């Protein structure tokens, strides 16, 4: 078996094709998807299986099953299509090294966040065990799509939606929990280079009393317009401010914000309008372990002018250094410290080495699949 793999490996040395990666790590043919791992971005790549579990409004989820990845049937009168009754989650599976090991990062946090969101959106939710079981099953069934270490990860997307028919405004009578996965590389086209953000003070992502604090699907399409405009002006993403005073930093479209000044790292406090990121929570803990003073508080946009460094965190972006922020037109393009000695790079390295199983996981954050 091993000699066969090695033979084919040497035969394919000449090209830098994707399959060589697999042979180098001694996987068998069936275990390796035929894609170029070096070209992974954040575009959707279809994988083999998805996990589906259903229940009615007054029931609890009981059993689910793996299905071949494919279209799902929904009644046109479903709650999710008509009233946006839906939630999503996002987490990643990393290949641990050259062997078979695959690690999830704090999946119980995603399960708990989905429960909080489900309560807000009047939906039944899977238990933590059911959620983690479904995620593990999905990863195992799509194992050949987990990129080699260093090339990316398998992004896992759990969905919870009102699938049953409703006409009057009310929670749907039936629900579907679905988990699919796609291999991903870096989120921004800049890869790991610093990103450029623009502050929008007239457009808001979330309002007090709304659903900004949960991953409701209905929070996301409304940011497309601001995001599209920012991209057309050459920016990577948008920073949103609070919707009352238009003064305090909230977050980017799908990642949390941190501002560094000396030994103090500040991040906007989550009070319902900011999504409480699992990466945010983990980075706060790692930074405190490394003797930084971390403050969760109101952070005014003015503080950006005075900052040494700014970075974003999220499962998709991991820890992304911000190279500049533009506020109120081109007038104030703020340059920040980036690169190897930056706080964000230090935190990025510590976090990713835990996620990939390269560092000791003292906090028991990783879960083997
Ligand atoms: C998902 C998300 C984040 C990041 O959360 P993580 O748990 O770190 O992935 C931040 N902001 C928004 C708006 C999000 O949807």
GROMACS .gro file of C-alpha atoms and ligand atoms in nm:
model
  384
    1UNK     CA    1   0.000   0.000   0.000
    2UNK     CA    2   0.264   0.248   0.110
    3UNK     CA    3   0.506   0.151  -0.168
    4UNK     CA    4   0.230   0.194  -0.424
    5UNK     CA    5   0.160   0.540  -0.293
    6UNK     CA    6   0.526   0.630  -0.308
    7UNK     CA    7   0.561   0.507  -0.664
    8UNK     CA    8   0.273   0.716  -0.783
    9UNK     CA    9   0.407   1.004  -0.583
   10UNK     CA   10   0.739   1.005  -0.763
   11UNK     CA   11   0.561   0.964  -1.097
   12UNK     CA   12   0.364   1.280  -1.035
   13UNK     CA   13   0.653   1.489  -0.907
   14UNK     CA   14   0.684   1.694  -1.221
   15UNK     CA   15   0.353   1.879  -1.202
   16UNK     CA   16   0.247   2.091  -0.907
   17UNK     CA   17  -0.101   1.943  -0.929
   18UNK     CA   18  -0.330   1.896  -0.635
   19UNK     CA   19  -0.301   1.519  -0.624
   20UNK     CA   20   0.064   1.538  -0.536
   21UNK     CA   21  -0.026   1.690  -0.202
   22UNK     CA   22  -0.223   1.380  -0.122
   23UNK     CA   23   0.051   1.141  -0.219
   24UNK     CA   24   0.300   1.339  -0.017
   25UNK     CA   25   0.086   1.290   0.288
   26UNK     CA   26   0.031   0.925   0.198
   27UNK     CA   27  -0.345   0.936   0.160
   28UNK     CA   28  -0.514   0.682  -0.059
   29UNK     CA   29  -0.696   0.779  -0.379
   30UNK     CA   30  -1.042   0.763  -0.223
   31UNK     CA   31  -0.932   0.992   0.056
   32UNK     CA   32  -0.833   1.282  -0.164
   33UNK     CA   33  -1.054   1.518  -0.360
   34UNK     CA   34  -0.932   1.613  -0.705
   35UNK     CA   35  -0.886   1.987  -0.660
   36UNK     CA   36  -0.594   2.226  -0.657
   37UNK     CA   37  -0.545   2.295  -0.286
   38UNK     CA   38  -0.323   2.591  -0.370
   39UNK     CA   39  -0.606   2.783  -0.528
   40UNK     CA   40  -0.857   2.765  -0.244
   41UNK     CA   41  -1.028   3.091  -0.153
   42UNK     CA   42  -1.369   3.128   0.004
   43UNK     CA   43  -1.574   3.023  -0.299
   44UNK     CA   44  -1.820   2.739  -0.247
   45UNK     CA   45  -1.688   2.398  -0.350
   46UNK     CA   46  -1.950   2.124  -0.349
   47UNK     CA   47  -1.870   1.820  -0.136
   48UNK     CA   48  -2.023   1.472  -0.116
   49UNK     CA   49  -2.259   1.461   0.182
   50UNK     CA   50  -2.481   1.675   0.402
   51UNK     CA   51  -2.658   1.597   0.728
   52UNK     CA   52  -3.032   1.655   0.761
   53UNK     CA   53  -3.258   1.638   1.066
   54UNK     CA   54  -3.622   1.752   1.088
   55UNK     CA   55  -3.879   1.816   1.357
   56UNK     CA   56  -4.208   1.996   1.415
   57UNK     CA   57  -4.257   2.316   1.617
   58UNK     CA   58  -4.380   2.141   1.930
   59UNK     CA   59  -4.128   1.856   1.916
   60UNK     CA   60  -3.760   1.811   1.984
   61UNK     CA   61  -3.515   1.705   1.716
   62UNK     CA   62  -3.454   1.330   1.747
   63UNK     CA   63  -3.273   1.156   1.463
   64UNK     CA   64  -3.102   1.284   1.154
   65UNK     CA   65  -2.907   1.123   0.872
   66UNK     CA   66  -2.640   1.184   0.615
   67UNK     CA   67  -2.770   1.240   0.262
   68UNK     CA   68  -2.586   1.290  -0.062
   69UNK     CA   69  -2.525   1.663  -0.105
   70UNK     CA   70  -2.797   1.803  -0.327
   71UNK     CA   71  -3.102   2.023  -0.360
   72UNK     CA   72  -3.360   2.020  -0.083
   73UNK     CA   73  -3.732   2.044  -0.132
   74UNK     CA   74  -3.907   2.339   0.032
   75UNK     CA   75  -4.268   2.444   0.006
   76UNK     CA   76  -4.299   2.795  -0.142
   77UNK     CA   77  -4.489   2.886   0.175
   78UNK     CA   78  -4.205   2.787   0.409
   79UNK     CA   79  -4.121   3.015   0.701
   80UNK     CA   80  -3.763   3.060   0.588
   81UNK     CA   81  -3.854   3.172   0.235
   82UNK     CA   82  -4.137   3.404   0.337
   83UNK     CA   83  -4.027   3.549   0.669
   84UNK     CA   84  -3.655   3.476   0.693
   85UNK     CA   85  -3.696   3.237   0.984
   86UNK     CA   86  -3.346   3.094   0.970
   87UNK     CA   87  -3.007   3.084   1.137
   88UNK     CA   88  -2.665   2.977   1.027
   89UNK     CA   89  -2.343   2.882   1.199
   90UNK     CA   90  -1.987   2.853   1.076
   91UNK     CA   91  -1.694   2.650   1.204
   92UNK     CA   92  -1.383   2.489   1.064
   93UNK     CA   93  -1.218   2.147   1.066
   94UNK     CA   94  -0.838   2.140   1.032
   95UNK     CA   95  -0.620   1.847   0.941
   96UNK     CA   96  -0.398   1.790   1.240
   97UNK     CA   97  -0.078   1.689   1.062
   98UNK     CA   98   0.020   1.433   0.807
   99UNK     CA   99  -0.187   1.158   0.959
  100UNK     CA  100  -0.558   1.106   0.988
  101UNK     CA  101  -0.642   1.342   1.268
  102UNK     CA  102  -0.900   1.615   1.211
  103UNK     CA  103  -0.981   1.880   1.470
  104UNK     CA  104  -1.284   2.099   1.530
  105UNK     CA  105  -1.246   2.423   1.723
  106UNK     CA  106  -1.490   2.477   2.012
  107UNK     CA  107  -1.795   2.329   1.833
  108UNK     CA  108  -2.004   2.335   2.152
  109UNK     CA  109  -1.982   2.716   2.139
  110UNK     CA  110  -2.146   2.711   1.794
  111UNK     CA  111  -2.411   2.472   1.924
  112UNK     CA  112  -2.491   2.699   2.218
  113UNK     CA  113  -2.501   3.008   1.998
  114UNK     CA  114  -2.745   2.833   1.766
  115UNK     CA  115  -2.966   2.757   2.068
  116UNK     CA  116  -2.967   3.123   2.172
  117UNK     CA  117  -3.049   3.227   1.816
  118UNK     CA  118  -3.321   2.964   1.788
  119UNK     CA  119  -3.486   3.097   2.104
  120UNK     CA  120  -3.479   3.451   1.955
  121UNK     CA  121  -3.631   3.330   1.626
  122UNK     CA  122  -3.890   3.097   1.789
  123UNK     CA  123  -3.742   2.778   1.652
  124UNK     CA  124  -3.665   2.443   1.817
  125UNK     CA  125  -3.290   2.376   1.813
  126UNK     CA  126  -3.072   2.064   1.822
  127UNK     CA  127  -2.909   1.979   2.154
  128UNK     CA  128  -2.535   2.042   2.186
  129UNK     CA  129  -2.472   1.668   2.143
  130UNK     CA  130  -2.694   1.647   1.835
  131UNK     CA  131  -2.523   1.950   1.684
  132UNK     CA  132  -2.172   1.815   1.742
  133UNK     CA  133  -2.272   1.468   1.622
  134UNK     CA  134  -2.409   1.615   1.299
  135UNK     CA  135  -2.095   1.822   1.245
  136UNK     CA  136  -1.868   1.524   1.304
  137UNK     CA  137  -2.071   1.303   1.070
  138UNK     CA  138  -2.055   1.569   0.801
  139UNK     CA  139  -1.678   1.605   0.835
  140UNK     CA  140  -1.616   1.229   0.832
  141UNK     CA  141  -1.837   1.176   0.527
  142UNK     CA  142  -1.652   1.455   0.345
  143UNK     CA  143  -1.308   1.371   0.479
  144UNK     CA  144  -1.144   1.375   0.136
  145UNK     CA  145  -1.231   1.745   0.115
  146UNK     CA  146  -1.039   1.848   0.428
  147UNK     CA  147  -0.735   2.032   0.286
  148UNK     CA  148  -0.380   1.925   0.374
  149UNK     CA  149  -0.241   2.114   0.671
  150UNK     CA  150  -0.136   2.465   0.575
  151UNK     CA  151  -0.360   2.478   0.267
  152UNK     CA  152  -0.684   2.565   0.443
  153UNK     CA  153  -0.967   2.396   0.625
  154UNK     CA  154  -1.308   2.240   0.577
  155UNK     CA  155  -1.562   2.513   0.650
  156UNK     CA  156  -1.877   2.365   0.804
  157UNK     CA  157  -2.207   2.545   0.764
  158UNK     CA  158  -2.493   2.435   0.991
  159UNK     CA  159  -2.834   2.581   0.902
  160UNK     CA  160  -3.156   2.588   1.101
  161UNK     CA  161  -3.472   2.695   0.919
  162UNK     CA  162  -3.848   2.708   0.934
  163UNK     CA  163  -3.925   2.462   0.655
  164UNK     CA  164  -4.298   2.411   0.708
  165UNK     CA  165  -4.579   2.614   0.546
  166UNK     CA  166  -4.710   2.939   0.698
  167UNK     CA  167  -4.913   3.222   0.549
  168UNK     CA  168  -5.004   3.441   0.844
  169UNK     CA  169  -4.701   3.590   1.020
  170UNK     CA  170  -4.602   3.319   1.268
  171UNK     CA  171  -4.333   3.058   1.335
  172UNK     CA  172  -4.338   2.771   1.084
  173UNK     CA  173  -4.487   2.436   1.190
  174UNK     CA  174  -4.178   2.236   1.079
  175UNK     CA  175  -3.802   2.281   1.102
  176UNK     CA  176  -3.498   2.154   0.925
  177UNK     CA  177  -3.144   2.139   1.064
  178UNK     CA  178  -2.891   2.087   0.786
  179UNK     CA  179  -2.510   2.072   0.785
  180UNK     CA  180  -2.298   2.100   0.473
  181UNK     CA  181  -1.929   2.170   0.421
  182UNK     CA  182  -1.690   2.325   0.172
  183UNK     CA  183  -1.310   2.335   0.162
  184UNK     CA  184  -1.178   2.691   0.204
  185UNK     CA  185  -0.850   2.880   0.200
  186UNK     CA  186  -0.826   3.245   0.296
  187UNK     CA  187  -1.139   3.459   0.323
  188UNK     CA  188  -1.021   3.788   0.175
  189UNK     CA  189  -0.862   3.803  -0.169
  190UNK     CA  190  -0.569   3.979   0.002
  191UNK     CA  191  -0.493   3.640   0.160
  192UNK     CA  192  -0.296   3.722   0.473
  193UNK     CA  193  -0.200   4.075   0.367
  194UNK     CA  194  -0.352   4.365   0.564
  195UNK     CA  195  -0.709   4.456   0.471
  196UNK     CA  196  -0.851   4.802   0.405
  197UNK     CA  197  -1.173   4.904   0.575
  198UNK     CA  198  -1.413   5.192   0.533
  199UNK     CA  199  -1.639   5.321   0.811
  200UNK     CA  200  -2.005   5.364   0.711
  201UNK     CA  201  -2.187   5.601   0.944
  202UNK     CA  202  -2.522   5.608   0.763
  203UNK     CA  203  -2.579   5.236   0.711
  204UNK     CA  204  -2.634   5.007   1.006
  205UNK     CA  205  -2.601   4.634   1.038
  206UNK     CA  206  -2.802   4.598   1.356
  207UNK     CA  207  -3.020   4.796   1.594
  208UNK     CA  208  -3.085   4.764   1.970
  209UNK     CA  209  -3.364   4.514   2.024
  210UNK     CA  210  -3.302   4.356   1.682
  211UNK     CA  211  -3.120   4.034   1.595
  212UNK     CA  212  -2.761   4.157   1.545
  213UNK     CA  213  -2.647   3.941   1.836
  214UNK     CA  214  -2.749   3.613   1.671
  215UNK     CA  215  -2.660   3.463   1.334
  216UNK     CA  216  -3.004   3.521   1.184
  217UNK     CA  217  -2.987   3.484   0.804
  218UNK     CA  218  -3.189   3.803   0.774
  219UNK     CA  219  -2.897   4.012   0.908
  220UNK     CA  220  -2.675   3.952   0.610
  221UNK     CA  221  -2.833   4.041   0.276
  222UNK     CA  222  -2.897   4.398   0.402
  223UNK     CA  223  -2.519   4.460   0.419
  224UNK     CA  224  -2.457   4.360   0.056
  225UNK     CA  225  -2.523   4.710  -0.073
  226UNK     CA  226  -2.273   4.881   0.157
  227UNK     CA  227  -2.024   4.603   0.102
  228UNK     CA  228  -2.060   4.623  -0.275
  229UNK     CA  229  -2.008   4.996  -0.272
  230UNK     CA  230  -1.702   4.964  -0.046
  231UNK     CA  231  -1.553   4.701  -0.277
  232UNK     CA  232  -1.611   4.918  -0.581
  233UNK     CA  233  -1.413   5.191  -0.404
  234UNK     CA  234  -1.126   4.949  -0.344
  235UNK     CA  235  -1.195   4.856   0.018
  236UNK     CA  236  -1.201   4.506   0.155
  237UNK     CA  237  -1.497   4.546   0.391
  238UNK     CA  238  -1.711   4.787   0.592
  239UNK     CA  239  -1.702   4.890   0.959
  240UNK     CA  240  -2.045   4.965   1.108
  241UNK     CA  241  -2.111   5.214   1.386
  242UNK     CA  242  -2.386   5.209   1.649
  243UNK     CA  243  -2.724   5.311   1.508
  244UNK     CA  244  -2.813   5.566   1.779
  245UNK     CA  245  -2.511   5.795   1.816
  246UNK     CA  246  -2.324   5.689   1.499
  247UNK     CA  247  -2.013   5.712   1.709
  248UNK     CA  248  -1.920   5.376   1.857
  249UNK     CA  249  -1.752   5.095   1.664
  250UNK     CA  250  -1.958   4.781   1.623
  251UNK     CA  251  -1.800   4.533   1.382
  252UNK     CA  252  -1.727   4.449   1.018
  253UNK     CA  253  -1.977   4.259   0.798
  254UNK     CA  254  -1.887   3.920   0.938
  255UNK     CA  255  -1.604   3.973   1.183
  256UNK     CA  256  -1.537   4.141   1.518
  257UNK     CA  257  -1.303   4.437   1.570
  258UNK     CA  258  -1.009   4.495   1.802
  259UNK     CA  259  -0.810   4.815   1.857
  260UNK     CA  260  -0.458   4.801   2.004
  261UNK     CA  261  -0.295   5.089   2.192
  262UNK     CA  262   0.023   5.008   2.381
  263UNK     CA  263  -0.042   4.708   2.603
  264UNK     CA  264  -0.419   4.759   2.596
  265UNK     CA  265  -0.643   4.576   2.350
  266UNK     CA  266  -0.999   4.710   2.329
  267UNK     CA  267  -1.298   4.552   2.162
  268UNK     CA  268  -1.657   4.677   2.142
  269UNK     CA  269  -1.871   4.522   2.413
  270UNK     CA  270  -2.147   4.294   2.283
  271UNK     CA  271  -2.487   4.419   2.395
  272UNK     CA  272  -2.720   4.275   2.132
  273UNK     CA  273  -2.604   4.457   1.819
  274UNK     CA  274  -2.270   4.282   1.783
  275UNK     CA  275  -2.234   3.913   1.709
  276UNK     CA  276  -2.047   3.748   1.999
  277UNK     CA  277  -1.777   3.573   1.798
  278UNK     CA  278  -1.613   3.255   1.919
  279UNK     CA  279  -1.285   3.374   1.768
  280UNK     CA  280  -1.334   3.705   1.955
  281UNK     CA  281  -1.387   3.520   2.283
  282UNK     CA  282  -1.083   3.297   2.221
  283UNK     CA  283  -0.857   3.587   2.119
  284UNK     CA  284  -0.956   3.780   2.433
  285UNK     CA  285  -0.849   3.483   2.644
  286UNK     CA  286  -0.524   3.428   2.453
  287UNK     CA  287  -0.436   3.799   2.474
  288UNK     CA  288  -0.494   3.800   2.852
  289UNK     CA  289  -0.273   3.491   2.883
  290UNK     CA  290  -0.003   3.688   2.702
  291UNK     CA  291  -0.021   3.974   2.952
  292UNK     CA  292  -0.221   4.216   2.743
  293UNK     CA  293  -0.490   4.414   2.916
  294UNK     CA  294  -0.815   4.345   2.730
  295UNK     CA  295  -1.109   4.581   2.766
  296UNK     CA  296  -1.462   4.506   2.645
  297UNK     CA  297  -1.629   4.846   2.636
  298UNK     CA  298  -1.773   5.114   2.412
  299UNK     CA  299  -1.497   5.204   2.167
  300UNK     CA  300  -1.549   5.530   1.983
  301UNK     CA  301  -1.454   5.571   1.618
  302UNK     CA  302  -1.220   5.854   1.727
  303UNK     CA  303  -0.998   5.600   1.899
  304UNK     CA  304  -0.898   5.466   1.559
  305UNK     CA  305  -0.696   5.781   1.496
  306UNK     CA  306  -0.489   5.708   1.798
  307UNK     CA  307  -0.449   5.332   1.762
  308UNK     CA  308  -0.124   5.142   1.704
  309UNK     CA  309  -0.300   4.854   1.540
  310UNK     CA  310  -0.646   4.730   1.441
  311UNK     CA  311  -0.751   4.374   1.356
  312UNK     CA  312  -1.062   4.168   1.282
  313UNK     CA  313  -1.151   3.822   1.409
  314UNK     CA  314  -1.391   3.553   1.289
  315UNK     CA  315  -1.396   3.186   1.196
  316UNK     CA  316  -1.371   3.273   0.827
  317UNK     CA  317  -1.109   3.552   0.853
  318UNK     CA  318  -0.931   3.405   1.161
  319UNK     CA  319  -0.728   3.711   1.273
  320UNK     CA  320  -0.689   3.969   0.996
  321UNK     CA  321  -0.457   4.271   1.026
  322UNK     CA  322  -0.610   4.599   0.917
  323UNK     CA  323  -0.378   4.809   0.702
  324UNK     CA  324  -0.592   5.119   0.686
  325UNK     CA  325  -0.932   5.256   0.779
  326UNK     CA  326  -1.105   5.535   0.589
  327UNK     CA  327  -1.355   5.747   0.778
  328UNK     CA  328  -1.568   6.028   0.636
  329UNK     CA  329  -1.422   6.019   0.289
  330UNK     CA  330  -1.062   5.998   0.181
  331UNK     CA  331  -0.955   6.260   0.434
  332UNK     CA  332  -0.849   6.031   0.715
  333UNK     CA  333  -0.674   5.727   0.589
  334UNK     CA  334  -0.523   5.585   0.902
  335UNK     CA  335  -0.220   5.361   0.869
  336UNK     CA  336  -0.161   5.091   1.124
  337UNK     CA  337   0.121   4.874   1.232
  338UNK     CA  338   0.105   4.537   1.055
  339UNK     CA  339   0.347   4.255   0.983
  340UNK     CA  340   0.548   4.000   1.175
  341UNK     CA  341   0.590   4.179   1.505
  342UNK     CA  342   0.233   4.299   1.530
  343UNK     CA  343   0.000   4.195   1.810
  344UNK     CA  344  -0.244   4.051   1.555
  345UNK     CA  345   0.023   3.829   1.399
  346UNK     CA  346   0.124   3.705   1.743
  347UNK     CA  347  -0.238   3.623   1.829
  348UNK     CA  348  -0.295   3.468   1.485
  349UNK     CA  349  -0.002   3.232   1.536
  350UNK     CA  350  -0.108   3.123   1.884
  351UNK     CA  351  -0.469   3.069   1.781
  352UNK     CA  352  -0.399   2.880   1.457
  353UNK     CA  353  -0.136   2.659   1.617
  354UNK     CA  354  -0.401   2.545   1.867
  355UNK     CA  355  -0.661   2.500   1.591
  356UNK     CA  356  -0.424   2.290   1.382
  357UNK     CA  357  -0.303   2.080   1.672
  358UNK     CA  358   0.053   2.216   1.656
  359UNK     CA  359   0.048   2.365   2.005
  360UNK     CA  360  -0.061   2.208   2.331
  361UNK     CA  361  -0.431   2.264   2.380
  362UNK     CA  362  -0.432   2.346   2.753
  363UNK     CA  363  -0.781   2.487   2.734
  364UNK     CA  364  -0.938   2.182   2.570
  365UNK     CA  365  -1.067   2.392   2.284
  366UNK     CA  366  -1.018   2.135   2.010
  367UNK     CA  367  -1.237   1.831   1.955
  368UNK     CA  368  -1.110   1.535   1.756
  369UNK     CA  369  -1.348   1.414   1.486
  370LIG     C1  370  -2.006   3.490   1.251
  370LIG     C2  371  -1.984   3.634   1.272
  370LIG     C3  372  -1.871   3.683   1.341
  370LIG     C4  373  -1.758   3.596   1.388
  370LIG     O1  374  -1.796   3.496   1.478
  370LIG     P1  375  -1.702   3.369   1.499
  370LIG     O2  376  -1.775   3.286   1.598
  370LIG     O3  377  -1.572   3.418   1.549
  370LIG     O4  378  -1.690   3.303   1.365
  370LIG     C5  379  -1.862   3.819   1.365
  370LIG     N1  380  -1.957   3.903   1.319
  370LIG     C6  381  -2.064   3.861   1.252
  370LIG     C7  382  -2.165   3.961   1.206
  370LIG     C8  383  -2.080   3.725   1.225
  370LIG     O5  384  -2.187   3.683   1.157
   0.00000   0.00000   0.00000
